[in-house]
Coordinates of C-alpha atoms in Angstrom, one line a residue:
M22 CA -27.5 -93.9 -46.0
R23 CA -31.2 -94.5 -45.1
D24 CA -30.9 -98.2 -45.6
F25 CA -27.9 -98.4 -43.2
V26 CA -29.7 -100.8 -40.9
D27 CA -31.9 -102.8 -43.2
S28 CA -29.1 -103.7 -45.6
F29 CA -27.4 -106.1 -43.2
P30 CA -28.8 -109.5 -42.3
R31 CA -28.6 -110.5 -38.7
K32 CA -26.7 -113.8 -38.1
T33 CA -27.3 -115.5 -34.9
T34 CA -25.9 -119.0 -35.1
I35 CA -22.6 -119.8 -33.4
E36 CA -21.2 -121.1 -36.7
A37 CA -21.7 -117.7 -38.2
M38 CA -19.7 -115.9 -35.6
T39 CA -16.3 -114.4 -36.2
R40 CA -14.0 -113.0 -33.6
L41 CA -11.7 -110.1 -34.6
R42 CA -9.1 -108.2 -32.7
L43 CA -8.4 -104.6 -33.8
M44 CA -5.6 -102.3 -32.7
T45 CA -5.5 -98.5 -33.4
F46 CA -2.3 -96.6 -32.7
N47 CA -0.8 -93.2 -33.7
I48 CA 2.9 -94.1 -33.8
A49 CA 4.0 -90.4 -34.1
H50 CA 6.4 -91.0 -37.0
G51 CA 8.3 -93.6 -34.9
R52 CA 9.9 -90.8 -32.8
G53 CA 8.8 -92.1 -29.4
L54 CA 8.5 -89.4 -26.9
T55 CA 10.8 -87.0 -28.7
P56 CA 8.6 -83.9 -29.1
I57 CA 9.6 -83.1 -32.7
Q58 CA 10.3 -85.5 -35.5
G59 CA 13.7 -85.0 -37.1
L60 CA 15.5 -84.9 -33.6
T61 CA 15.5 -88.7 -33.4
S62 CA 18.4 -90.6 -35.1
P63 CA 17.7 -93.3 -37.7
R64 CA 19.1 -95.9 -35.3
K65 CA 16.7 -94.8 -32.5
L66 CA 13.8 -94.8 -34.9
R67 CA 14.5 -98.4 -35.9
V68 CA 14.8 -99.4 -32.2
N69 CA 11.5 -97.8 -31.4
L70 CA 9.8 -99.3 -34.4
R71 CA 11.1 -102.7 -33.4
R72 CA 9.6 -102.2 -30.0
I73 CA 6.3 -101.2 -31.5
A74 CA 6.5 -104.4 -33.7
A75 CA 7.2 -106.5 -30.6
L76 CA 4.2 -105.0 -28.9
I77 CA 2.0 -105.7 -31.9
G78 CA 3.4 -109.2 -32.0
R79 CA 2.5 -109.9 -28.4
L80 CA -1.0 -108.6 -28.8
A81 CA -1.5 -110.5 -32.1
P82 CA -4.3 -108.4 -33.6
D83 CA -6.1 -109.3 -36.8
V84 CA -6.1 -105.7 -38.0
V85 CA -3.9 -102.8 -37.0
A86 CA -4.8 -99.2 -37.9
L87 CA -1.9 -96.9 -37.8
Q88 CA -1.6 -93.1 -38.0
E89 CA 1.4 -90.9 -38.6
V90 CA 3.3 -93.5 -40.5
D91 CA 6.2 -92.5 -42.8
E92 CA 6.8 -94.1 -46.2
R93 CA 10.0 -92.2 -46.9
S94 CA 10.6 -88.9 -45.0
R95 CA 13.8 -87.1 -44.3
W96 CA 12.7 -86.3 -40.7
A97 CA 12.0 -90.0 -40.0
G98 CA 15.1 -91.7 -41.3
N99 CA 14.1 -91.9 -45.0
F100 CA 12.9 -95.5 -44.9
D101 CA 9.5 -97.2 -45.2
H102 CA 8.2 -97.6 -41.6
L103 CA 5.2 -99.7 -42.6
D104 CA 7.4 -102.2 -44.4
Y105 CA 9.8 -102.2 -41.4
L106 CA 7.0 -103.1 -39.1
R107 CA 5.8 -105.8 -41.3
V108 CA 9.2 -107.4 -41.5
H109 CA 9.6 -107.3 -37.7
T110 CA 6.1 -108.5 -36.8
R111 CA 5.9 -111.3 -39.5
L112 CA 2.2 -111.4 -38.9
F113 CA 0.6 -109.4 -41.7
P114 CA 0.8 -110.6 -45.3
H115 CA -1.6 -107.7 -46.3
A116 CA -1.2 -104.0 -45.9
F117 CA -2.4 -100.7 -47.4
F118 CA -0.7 -97.3 -47.1
G119 CA -2.7 -94.1 -47.5
I120 CA -0.3 -91.3 -48.1
N121 CA -1.8 -87.8 -47.3
N122 CA 1.4 -85.7 -47.4
R123 CA 4.0 -85.7 -50.2
R124 CA 6.9 -83.3 -50.7
A125 CA 9.9 -83.8 -52.9
G126 CA 13.2 -82.1 -52.7
L127 CA 15.9 -81.8 -50.0
I128 CA 13.4 -82.1 -47.1
N129 CA 11.3 -84.8 -48.7
L130 CA 8.2 -86.1 -46.9
S131 CA 5.7 -88.9 -47.5
Y132 CA 3.4 -90.0 -44.7
G133 CA -0.2 -90.8 -43.7
N134 CA -2.3 -93.7 -42.4
A135 CA -1.9 -97.4 -42.8
L136 CA -3.6 -100.7 -42.3
L137 CA -2.0 -104.1 -41.5
S138 CA -4.1 -107.2 -41.8
R139 CA -3.9 -111.0 -41.4
H140 CA -6.7 -111.2 -43.9
P141 CA -6.8 -110.1 -47.5
L142 CA -7.7 -106.5 -48.2
T143 CA -10.0 -105.6 -51.0
E144 CA -11.6 -102.4 -52.3
T145 CA -9.0 -100.1 -50.8
E146 CA -9.2 -96.3 -51.1
N147 CA -7.4 -93.3 -49.5
V148 CA -8.9 -89.9 -49.1
A149 CA -6.8 -86.8 -48.1
F150 CA -8.9 -83.9 -46.8
G151 CA -6.8 -81.3 -48.6
M152 CA -3.6 -80.8 -50.6
R153 CA -1.1 -79.5 -48.1
Q154 CA 2.4 -81.0 -48.3
V155 CA 2.8 -81.1 -44.5
G156 CA 0.2 -81.7 -41.8
E157 CA -2.6 -82.9 -44.0
K158 CA -5.0 -85.4 -42.5
G159 CA -7.3 -88.0 -44.1
F160 CA -8.7 -91.4 -43.9
L161 CA -8.3 -94.8 -45.6
Y162 CA -10.9 -97.4 -46.4
A163 CA -10.4 -101.2 -46.8
E164 CA -12.6 -104.2 -46.8
V165 CA -11.1 -107.0 -44.9
N166 CA -12.0 -110.4 -46.3
V167 CA -12.5 -112.8 -43.3
S168 CA -13.2 -116.2 -44.8
G169 CA -15.4 -114.7 -47.5
R170 CA -17.1 -112.2 -45.2
R171 CA -16.3 -108.6 -46.1
V172 CA -15.8 -106.3 -43.1
P173 CA -15.3 -102.7 -44.0
F174 CA -12.8 -100.6 -41.9
I175 CA -12.1 -96.8 -41.9
N176 CA -8.9 -95.5 -40.4
L177 CA -9.3 -91.8 -39.6
H178 CA -7.0 -89.0 -38.5
L179 CA -8.6 -85.6 -37.8
H180 CA -7.1 -82.1 -37.4
S181 CA -5.2 -81.7 -34.1
T182 CA -5.9 -78.1 -33.2
S183 CA -8.9 -76.7 -35.0
R184 CA -12.5 -77.7 -34.2
R185 CA -13.7 -76.0 -37.3
Q186 CA -11.4 -78.0 -39.5
R187 CA -12.4 -81.3 -37.7
M188 CA -16.1 -80.5 -38.4
L189 CA -15.4 -79.8 -42.1
Q190 CA -13.4 -83.1 -42.3
L191 CA -16.3 -84.9 -40.7
E192 CA -18.7 -83.5 -43.3
R193 CA -16.3 -84.8 -46.0
L194 CA -16.2 -88.3 -44.4
I195 CA -20.0 -88.5 -44.0
A196 CA -20.6 -87.5 -47.6
W197 CA -18.0 -90.0 -48.8
L198 CA -19.6 -92.7 -46.5
Q199 CA -23.1 -92.1 -48.0
Q200 CA -21.8 -92.7 -51.5
K201 CA -19.7 -95.7 -50.5
E202 CA -22.7 -97.3 -48.7
K203 CA -24.8 -97.0 -51.9
A204 CA -22.1 -98.7 -53.9
R205 CA -20.9 -101.3 -51.5
A206 CA -23.4 -102.1 -48.7
E207 CA -24.8 -105.2 -50.4
T208 CA -21.4 -106.8 -50.1
W209 CA -20.6 -105.8 -46.5
E210 CA -21.1 -108.2 -43.6
I211 CA -21.6 -105.2 -41.2
P212 CA -21.5 -101.4 -41.5
P213 CA -18.0 -99.9 -41.3
V214 CA -15.9 -100.1 -38.3
I215 CA -14.4 -96.6 -37.9
C216 CA -11.2 -96.0 -35.8
G217 CA -8.3 -93.8 -35.4
D218 CA -7.0 -90.6 -33.9
F219 CA -9.9 -88.1 -33.6
N220 CA -7.9 -85.4 -31.7
N221 CA -10.9 -84.6 -29.6
S222 CA -12.8 -86.3 -26.8
S223 CA -16.2 -88.0 -27.1
T224 CA -17.8 -85.7 -24.5
R225 CA -17.2 -82.3 -26.1
D226 CA -19.3 -80.6 -28.8
D227 CA -16.8 -81.7 -31.4
A228 CA -16.3 -84.1 -34.3
T229 CA -16.2 -87.4 -32.2
A230 CA -19.6 -86.8 -30.6
A231 CA -21.0 -85.5 -33.9
L232 CA -20.0 -88.6 -35.7
L233 CA -21.5 -90.9 -33.1
N234 CA -24.7 -88.8 -33.2
H235 CA -24.8 -89.1 -37.0
L236 CA -24.2 -92.8 -37.1
S237 CA -26.8 -93.4 -34.3
H238 CA -29.6 -92.2 -36.7
Y239 CA -28.9 -95.3 -38.8
E240 CA -27.3 -97.9 -36.6
D241 CA -26.7 -98.4 -32.9
Y242 CA -23.0 -97.8 -32.8
L243 CA -20.8 -98.3 -29.7
I244 CA -17.8 -96.2 -29.0
R245 CA -14.7 -97.5 -27.2
P246 CA -12.9 -96.9 -25.0
L247 CA -15.3 -95.5 -22.4
S248 CA -12.7 -94.6 -19.9
G249 CA -9.0 -94.0 -19.6
G250 CA -6.8 -91.5 -21.4
T251 CA -4.8 -92.2 -24.5
F252 CA -2.8 -88.9 -24.7
P253 CA -0.2 -87.9 -23.7
S254 CA 1.2 -91.4 -23.0
P255 CA 3.4 -90.5 -20.0
L256 CA 0.4 -89.2 -18.1
P257 CA -2.7 -89.8 -20.3
R258 CA -5.3 -87.2 -19.3
R259 CA -7.2 -87.0 -22.6
R260 CA -9.1 -89.7 -24.6
L261 CA -8.5 -88.9 -28.3
D262 CA -8.3 -92.4 -29.9
F263 CA -11.5 -94.3 -30.5
V264 CA -13.1 -97.3 -32.2
F265 CA -16.7 -97.0 -33.5
L266 CA -18.4 -100.4 -33.7
P267 CA -21.8 -101.1 -35.3
A268 CA -24.5 -103.1 -33.4
D269 CA -23.5 -106.4 -35.1
C270 CA -20.2 -106.3 -33.1
R271 CA -20.9 -108.1 -29.9
H272 CA -19.1 -109.4 -26.8
V273 CA -16.8 -106.3 -27.0
Q274 CA -13.7 -106.1 -24.9
C275 CA -11.5 -103.0 -24.9
R276 CA -8.1 -102.0 -23.4
V277 CA -6.1 -98.8 -23.5
L278 CA -2.5 -100.0 -23.4
R279 CA 0.0 -98.1 -21.4
T280 CA 3.3 -97.6 -23.3
L281 CA 5.9 -94.9 -24.0
L282 CA 6.5 -95.9 -27.6
S283 CA 4.6 -92.9 -28.8
D284 CA 2.9 -89.8 -27.4
H285 CA -0.4 -91.7 -27.9
C286 CA -1.4 -95.0 -26.2
P287 CA -2.8 -97.7 -28.5
V288 CA -6.3 -99.0 -28.1
L289 CA -7.1 -102.7 -28.5
V290 CA -10.7 -103.8 -29.1
E291 CA -11.9 -107.4 -29.6
F292 CA -15.3 -108.2 -30.8
T293 CA -17.5 -110.9 -32.3
I294 CA -19.4 -110.5 -35.6
G295 CA -22.6 -112.5 -35.9

């Protein structure tokens, strides 16, 4: 990844600029503030997902990165939450579902991360960090084609309780990113935008700070938000959800949105490329 900076031409004209709005949100399996999935009725799940869809609709992002999204899980109503959100937002003709957990049988599970986009998605890939049937984390990758300009996005979910596991997961991400950069950097408009639920703050000796330090060796990345908690949503004391933006992202605006639709608060970032 030594050529991480030099691979990307700097565009300075107004005509070359593109404004994008990104939202990242851990929707907690659609359960709202219920502490454990499986205790929320299918009806309440649908009501909460419609409220999430309404929030997304009001904000009108170009790209939505979601974590803890169920494809078809017994504990979450046995229906496709991503498809349900698409139907009720009516904004996103393009989507990619990265399933990190699958279990068949009576208590079937299928869930992971997802991306919704107004723009076409190309070169999609999903990486699970392990092979557990429940509780596995991972990340998905997609290139968003914005009027012919390919903007790479990574939607990441790290381990919730173990620093050691988060650091191992980060090593896996970095190794993968080095290989992807070699294969795809010539087609990228900018280095990857990385977002998601990091499950640790940016100020501790942990994966979030380590990733920022690693990226800073190659590109002047910004991290947002800089203030405000994202978890738990009723009284957000911890900042766990982040967006990493490379230097080509300018005129950055960020908001942490207060809502009780999940145990996490969504983060909305708007930026200009060019």
